[in-house]
Amino acid sequence: MATSNDCLFCKIVAGEIPNDTVYETDTVLAFRDITPRANTHVLVIPKSHQDTLAQMAGEGADLAELFAACGEVARLEGIEESGYRVVSNVGPDAGQEVFHVHIHVLGGQNLGPVAAGRG
Ligand code: 5GP
Ligand code: ZN
């Protein structure tokens, strides 16, 4: 499994930094965001290190497991019916802070329109 020594989320996967786990499989970990931006805010990550979703997709990785895990998180958090948003920031213009692939699962409230930085 690919890991990166300086990567915060690799340290979370390794158990070196504590996390509030919501869901876990052999390949995916889902845990609560430390600075929640919605009533429900969970990060879904592959356990194996990849910088961005684009890089992961470019290497032909199976993204289905990641998105299936997002659906499972929504079910476990009780927001499957009320609705939720999945977002992945890729690169500087999107404000990506942690360069280990992660998908934000947001919900538990009305989220308004997708934020695009305008208006
Ligand atoms: P990005 O801006 O890269 O899409 O999102 C990174 C996310 O990681 C942010 O929402 C931030 O709050 C979250 N985060 C940063 N450090 C930690 C941490 O140590 N633990 C957890 N659970 N989340 C973190
Ligand atoms: Zn990593």
Coordinates of N, CA and C and ligand atoms in Angstrom, one line a residue:
M1 N 0.9 -1.2 0.0 CA 0.0 0.0 0.0 C 0.9 1.2 0.0
A2 N 0.6 2.2 -0.9 CA 1.4 3.4 -1.0 C 1.1 4.3 0.3
T3 N 2.2 4.7 0.9 CA 2.1 5.7 2.0 C 3.1 6.8 1.7
S4 N 2.8 8.0 2.3 CA 3.7 9.1 2.2 C 4.0 9.6 3.6
N5 N 5.3 9.7 4.0 CA 5.7 9.9 5.3 C 5.2 11.2 5.9
D6 N 5.1 12.3 5.0 CA 4.7 13.6 5.5 C 3.2 13.8 5.4
C7 N 2.5 12.8 5.1 CA 1.1 13.0 4.8 C 0.2 12.8 6.0
L8 N -0.6 13.8 6.3 CA -1.5 13.8 7.5 C -2.4 12.6 7.5
F9 N -3.0 12.4 6.3 CA -4.0 11.3 6.2 C -3.4 9.9 6.3
C10 N -2.2 9.8 5.8 CA -1.5 8.5 5.9 C -1.2 8.2 7.4
K11 N -0.9 9.3 8.2 CA -0.7 9.1 9.6 C -2.0 8.7 10.3
I12 N -3.1 9.3 9.8 CA -4.5 8.9 10.3 C -4.7 7.4 10.0
V13 N -4.4 7.0 8.8 CA -4.6 5.6 8.4 C -3.8 4.7 9.2
A14 N -2.5 5.1 9.5 CA -1.6 4.3 10.3 C -1.9 4.3 11.8
G15 N -2.9 5.2 12.2 CA -3.3 5.2 13.6 C -2.4 6.1 14.5
E16 N -1.5 6.9 13.8 CA -0.6 7.8 14.5 C -1.2 9.0 14.9
I17 N -2.3 9.4 14.3 CA -3.1 10.6 14.7 C -4.6 10.0 14.9
P18 N -5.1 10.3 16.0 CA -6.5 9.8 16.3 C -7.5 10.4 15.3
N19 N -8.6 9.6 15.1 CA -9.7 10.1 14.3 C -11.0 9.5 14.7
D20 N -12.1 10.1 14.3 CA -13.4 9.7 14.7 C -14.0 8.9 13.5
T21 N -13.7 7.6 13.5 CA -14.1 6.7 12.4 C -15.6 6.5 12.3
V22 N -16.1 6.7 11.1 CA -17.5 6.5 10.8 C -17.7 5.1 10.1
Y23 N -16.8 4.8 9.2 CA -16.9 3.6 8.4 C -15.5 3.2 7.9
E24 N -15.3 1.9 7.8 CA -14.0 1.4 7.3 C -14.1 0.1 6.6
T25 N -13.3 0.0 5.5 CA -13.2 -1.3 4.8 C -11.7 -1.6 4.7
D26 N -11.3 -2.7 4.0 CA -9.9 -3.0 3.8 C -9.2 -1.8 3.1
T27 N -9.9 -1.1 2.2 CA -9.2 -0.1 1.3 C -9.6 1.3 1.6
V28 N -10.7 1.5 2.4 CA -11.3 2.9 2.5 C -11.5 3.2 4.0
L29 N -11.2 4.5 4.4 CA -11.5 4.9 5.7 C -12.4 6.2 5.7
A30 N -13.4 6.2 6.5 CA -14.3 7.4 6.6 C -14.3 7.9 8.0
F31 N -13.9 9.2 8.2 CA -13.9 9.8 9.5 C -14.3 11.2 9.5
R32 N -14.7 11.7 10.7 CA -15.3 13.1 10.8 C -14.2 14.1 10.6
D33 N -14.6 15.2 9.8 CA -13.7 16.3 9.6 C -13.5 17.0 10.9
I34 N -12.3 17.4 11.1 CA -11.9 18.1 12.4 C -12.6 19.5 12.5
T35 N -12.8 20.1 11.4 CA -13.5 21.4 11.3 C -14.8 21.3 10.5
P36 N -15.8 20.7 11.1 CA -17.0 20.5 10.3 C -17.6 21.7 9.7
R37 N -17.9 21.6 8.4 CA -18.6 22.8 7.6 C -20.0 22.5 7.4
A38 N -20.6 21.4 8.0 CA -22.0 21.2 8.0 C -22.3 20.2 9.2
N39 N -23.6 20.1 9.5 CA -24.0 19.2 10.6 C -23.3 17.8 10.5
T40 N -23.4 17.3 9.3 CA -22.6 16.1 9.0 C -21.5 16.4 8.0
H41 N -20.3 16.1 8.4 CA -19.1 16.4 7.5 C -18.1 15.3 7.7
V42 N -18.1 14.3 6.8 CA -17.2 13.2 6.9 C -16.3 13.2 5.7
L43 N -15.0 12.8 5.9 CA -14.1 12.6 4.9 C -13.9 11.1 4.5
V44 N -14.0 10.8 3.3 CA -13.8 9.4 2.8 C -12.5 9.4 2.0
I45 N -11.6 8.5 2.5 CA -10.3 8.4 1.8 C -9.9 7.0 1.5
P46 N -9.1 6.9 0.4 CA -8.5 5.5 0.1 C -7.4 5.4 1.1
K47 N -7.2 4.2 1.7 CA -6.1 4.0 2.6 C -4.7 4.1 2.0
S48 N -4.7 3.8 0.7 CA -3.4 3.9 -0.1 C -3.2 5.3 -0.5
H49 N -2.0 5.8 -0.4 CA -1.8 7.3 -0.7 C -1.9 7.6 -2.2
Q50 N -2.7 8.6 -2.6 CA -2.7 9.2 -3.9 C -2.9 10.7 -3.6
D51 N -2.2 11.6 -4.4 CA -2.3 13.0 -4.1 C -3.7 13.6 -4.4
T52 N -4.3 13.2 -5.5 CA -5.5 13.9 -5.9 C -6.4 12.8 -6.6
L53 N -7.7 13.2 -6.6 CA -8.7 12.3 -7.3 C -8.3 12.2 -8.8
A54 N -7.8 13.3 -9.4 CA -7.4 13.2 -10.8 C -6.3 12.3 -11.0
Q55 N -5.3 12.3 -10.1 CA -4.2 11.4 -10.2 C -4.6 9.9 -10.1
M56 N -5.5 9.7 -9.1 CA -6.0 8.4 -8.9 C -6.8 7.8 -10.1
A57 N -7.6 8.7 -10.7 CA -8.4 8.3 -11.9 C -7.4 8.1 -13.1
G58 N -6.4 8.9 -13.2 CA -5.4 8.8 -14.3 C -4.7 7.5 -14.2
E59 N -4.5 7.0 -13.0 CA -3.8 5.7 -12.9 C -4.7 4.5 -13.0
G60 N -5.9 4.8 -13.4 CA -6.9 3.7 -13.6 C -7.3 3.0 -12.3
A61 N -7.2 3.7 -11.2 CA -7.6 3.1 -9.9 C -9.2 2.9 -9.9
D62 N -9.6 2.0 -9.1 CA -11.0 1.8 -9.0 C -11.7 2.8 -8.0
L63 N -12.4 3.7 -8.6 CA -13.0 4.8 -7.8 C -14.3 4.4 -7.2
A64 N -14.8 3.2 -7.7 CA -16.2 2.8 -7.3 C -16.3 2.6 -5.8
E65 N -15.2 2.0 -5.3 CA -15.2 1.7 -3.8 C -15.3 2.9 -3.0
L66 N -14.6 4.0 -3.5 CA -14.6 5.3 -2.8 C -16.0 5.8 -2.8
F67 N -16.7 5.8 -3.9 CA -18.0 6.4 -4.0 C -19.1 5.5 -3.3
A68 N -18.9 4.2 -3.4 CA -19.8 3.3 -2.6 C -19.7 3.6 -1.1
A69 N -18.5 3.9 -0.7 CA -18.3 4.2 0.8 C -19.0 5.5 1.1
C70 N -19.0 6.5 0.2 CA -19.7 7.7 0.5 C -21.2 7.4 0.7
G71 N -21.8 6.6 -0.1 CA -23.2 6.2 0.0 C -23.4 5.5 1.3
E72 N -22.5 4.6 1.7 CA -22.6 3.9 3.0 C -22.5 4.9 4.2
V73 N -21.6 5.9 4.1 CA -21.5 6.9 5.2 C -22.9 7.6 5.3
A74 N -23.5 8.0 4.1 CA -24.8 8.7 4.2 C -25.8 7.9 4.8
R75 N -25.8 6.6 4.5 CA -26.8 5.7 5.2 C -26.6 5.6 6.7
L76 N -25.3 5.4 7.1 CA -25.0 5.3 8.5 C -25.3 6.6 9.3
E77 N -25.1 7.8 8.6 CA -25.4 9.1 9.2 C -26.8 9.5 9.2
G78 N -27.6 8.7 8.5 CA -29.1 9.0 8.4 C -29.4 10.1 7.5
I79 N -28.6 10.4 6.5 CA -28.9 11.5 5.6 C -29.2 11.0 4.2
E80 N -29.4 9.7 4.0 CA -29.6 9.2 2.7 C -30.9 9.8 2.1
E81 N -31.9 9.9 2.9 CA -33.2 10.4 2.4 C -33.2 12.0 2.3
S82 N -32.7 12.6 3.3 CA -32.7 14.1 3.4 C -31.7 14.7 2.3
G83 N -30.7 13.9 1.9 CA -29.8 14.4 0.9 C -28.5 14.8 1.4
Y84 N -27.5 14.8 0.5 CA -26.1 15.1 0.9 C -25.3 15.5 -0.3
R85 N -24.1 16.0 -0.1 CA -23.3 16.4 -1.2 C -21.9 15.8 -1.1
V86 N -21.4 15.3 -2.2 CA -20.0 14.8 -2.2 C -19.1 15.7 -3.0
V87 N -18.0 16.1 -2.4 CA -17.1 17.1 -3.0 C -15.7 16.6 -2.9
S88 N -14.9 16.8 -3.9 CA -13.5 16.6 -3.8 C -12.7 17.8 -4.4
N89 N -11.9 18.4 -3.6 CA -11.1 19.6 -4.0 C -9.9 19.0 -4.7
V90 N -9.6 19.5 -5.9 CA -8.4 19.1 -6.6 C -7.6 20.3 -7.0
G91 N -6.4 20.5 -6.3 CA -5.5 21.6 -6.7 C -5.8 22.9 -6.0
P92 N -5.0 23.9 -6.3 CA -5.0 25.2 -5.7 C -6.3 26.0 -5.8
D93 N -6.8 26.1 -7.0 CA -8.1 26.9 -7.2 C -9.2 26.3 -6.4
A94 N -9.2 25.1 -6.1 CA -10.3 24.5 -5.3 C -9.9 24.5 -3.8
G95 N -8.7 25.0 -3.5 CA -8.3 25.1 -2.1 C -7.9 23.8 -1.4
Q96 N -7.5 22.9 -2.2 CA -7.1 21.6 -1.6 C -5.9 21.8 -0.6
E97 N -6.1 21.4 0.6 CA -5.1 21.6 1.7 C -4.3 20.3 2.0
V98 N -5.0 19.2 1.9 CA -4.4 17.9 2.2 C -4.3 17.1 0.9
F99 N -3.0 16.8 0.5 CA -2.8 16.1 -0.8 C -2.7 14.6 -0.6
H100 N -3.8 14.1 -0.1 CA -4.1 12.7 0.0 C -5.6 12.6 -0.4
V101 N -6.0 11.9 -1.5 CA -7.3 11.9 -2.0 C -8.4 11.9 -0.8
H102 N -9.3 12.8 -0.9 CA -10.4 12.7 0.1 C -11.7 13.2 -0.5
I103 N -12.8 12.6 -0.2 CA -14.1 13.1 -0.6 C -14.9 13.6 0.6
H104 N -15.3 14.8 0.5 CA -16.1 15.4 1.6 C -17.6 14.9 1.4
V105 N -18.2 14.3 2.5 CA -19.6 14.0 2.5 C -20.3 15.0 3.4
L106 N -21.1 15.9 2.9 CA -21.7 17.0 3.6 C -23.2 16.8 3.6
G107 N -23.8 17.1 4.8 CA -25.3 17.0 4.8 C -25.8 17.3 6.2
G108 N -27.0 16.8 6.5 CA -27.6 17.1 7.8 C -28.3 18.4 7.9
Q109 N -28.3 19.2 6.8 CA -28.9 20.5 6.7 C -29.1 20.9 5.3
N110 N -29.8 21.9 5.0 CA -29.9 22.4 3.6 C -28.5 23.1 3.3
L111 N -27.9 22.6 2.2 CA -26.5 23.1 1.9 C -26.5 24.2 0.9
G112 N -27.7 24.6 0.4 CA -27.7 25.7 -0.6 C -27.0 25.3 -1.9
P113 N -26.8 26.3 -2.8 CA -26.3 25.9 -4.1 C -24.8 25.5 -3.9
V114 N -24.3 24.8 -4.9 CA -22.8 24.5 -4.9 C -22.0 25.8 -4.9
A115 N -21.1 25.9 -3.9 CA -20.3 27.1 -3.9 C -19.3 27.1 -5.0
A116 N -19.3 28.2 -5.8 CA -18.4 28.2 -6.9 C -17.5 29.5 -6.8
G117 N -17.6 30.2 -5.7 CA -16.7 31.3 -5.4 C -17.2 32.6 -6.1
R118 N -18.4 32.6 -6.5 CA -19.0 33.8 -7.2 C -20.3 34.0 -6.6
G119 N -20.6 35.3 -6.4 CA -22.0 35.7 -5.9 C -22.2 35.4 -4.4
Ligands
5GP1 P1 -9.3 20.0 1.6 O1 -9.4 21.5 1.8 O2 -7.9 19.5 1.3 O3 -10.3 19.5 0.5 O4 -9.9 19.4 2.9 C1 -9.0 19.0 4.0 C2 -9.9 18.7 5.1 O5 -9.2 18.0 6.1 C3 -10.4 20.0 5.8 O6 -11.8 20.1 5.7 C4 -9.9 20.0 7.2 O7 -10.8 20.5 8.2 C5 -9.6 18.5 7.4 N1 -8.6 18.2 8.3 C6 -7.3 18.8 8.4 N2 -6.6 18.2 9.4 C7 -7.4 17.2 9.9 C8 -7.1 16.3 11.0 O8 -6.1 16.2 11.6 N3 -8.2 15.5 11.3 C9 -9.4 15.5 10.6 N4 -10.3 14.6 11.0 N5 -9.6 16.4 9.6 C10 -8.6 17.2 9.3
ZN2 ZN -1.3 10.0 2.3

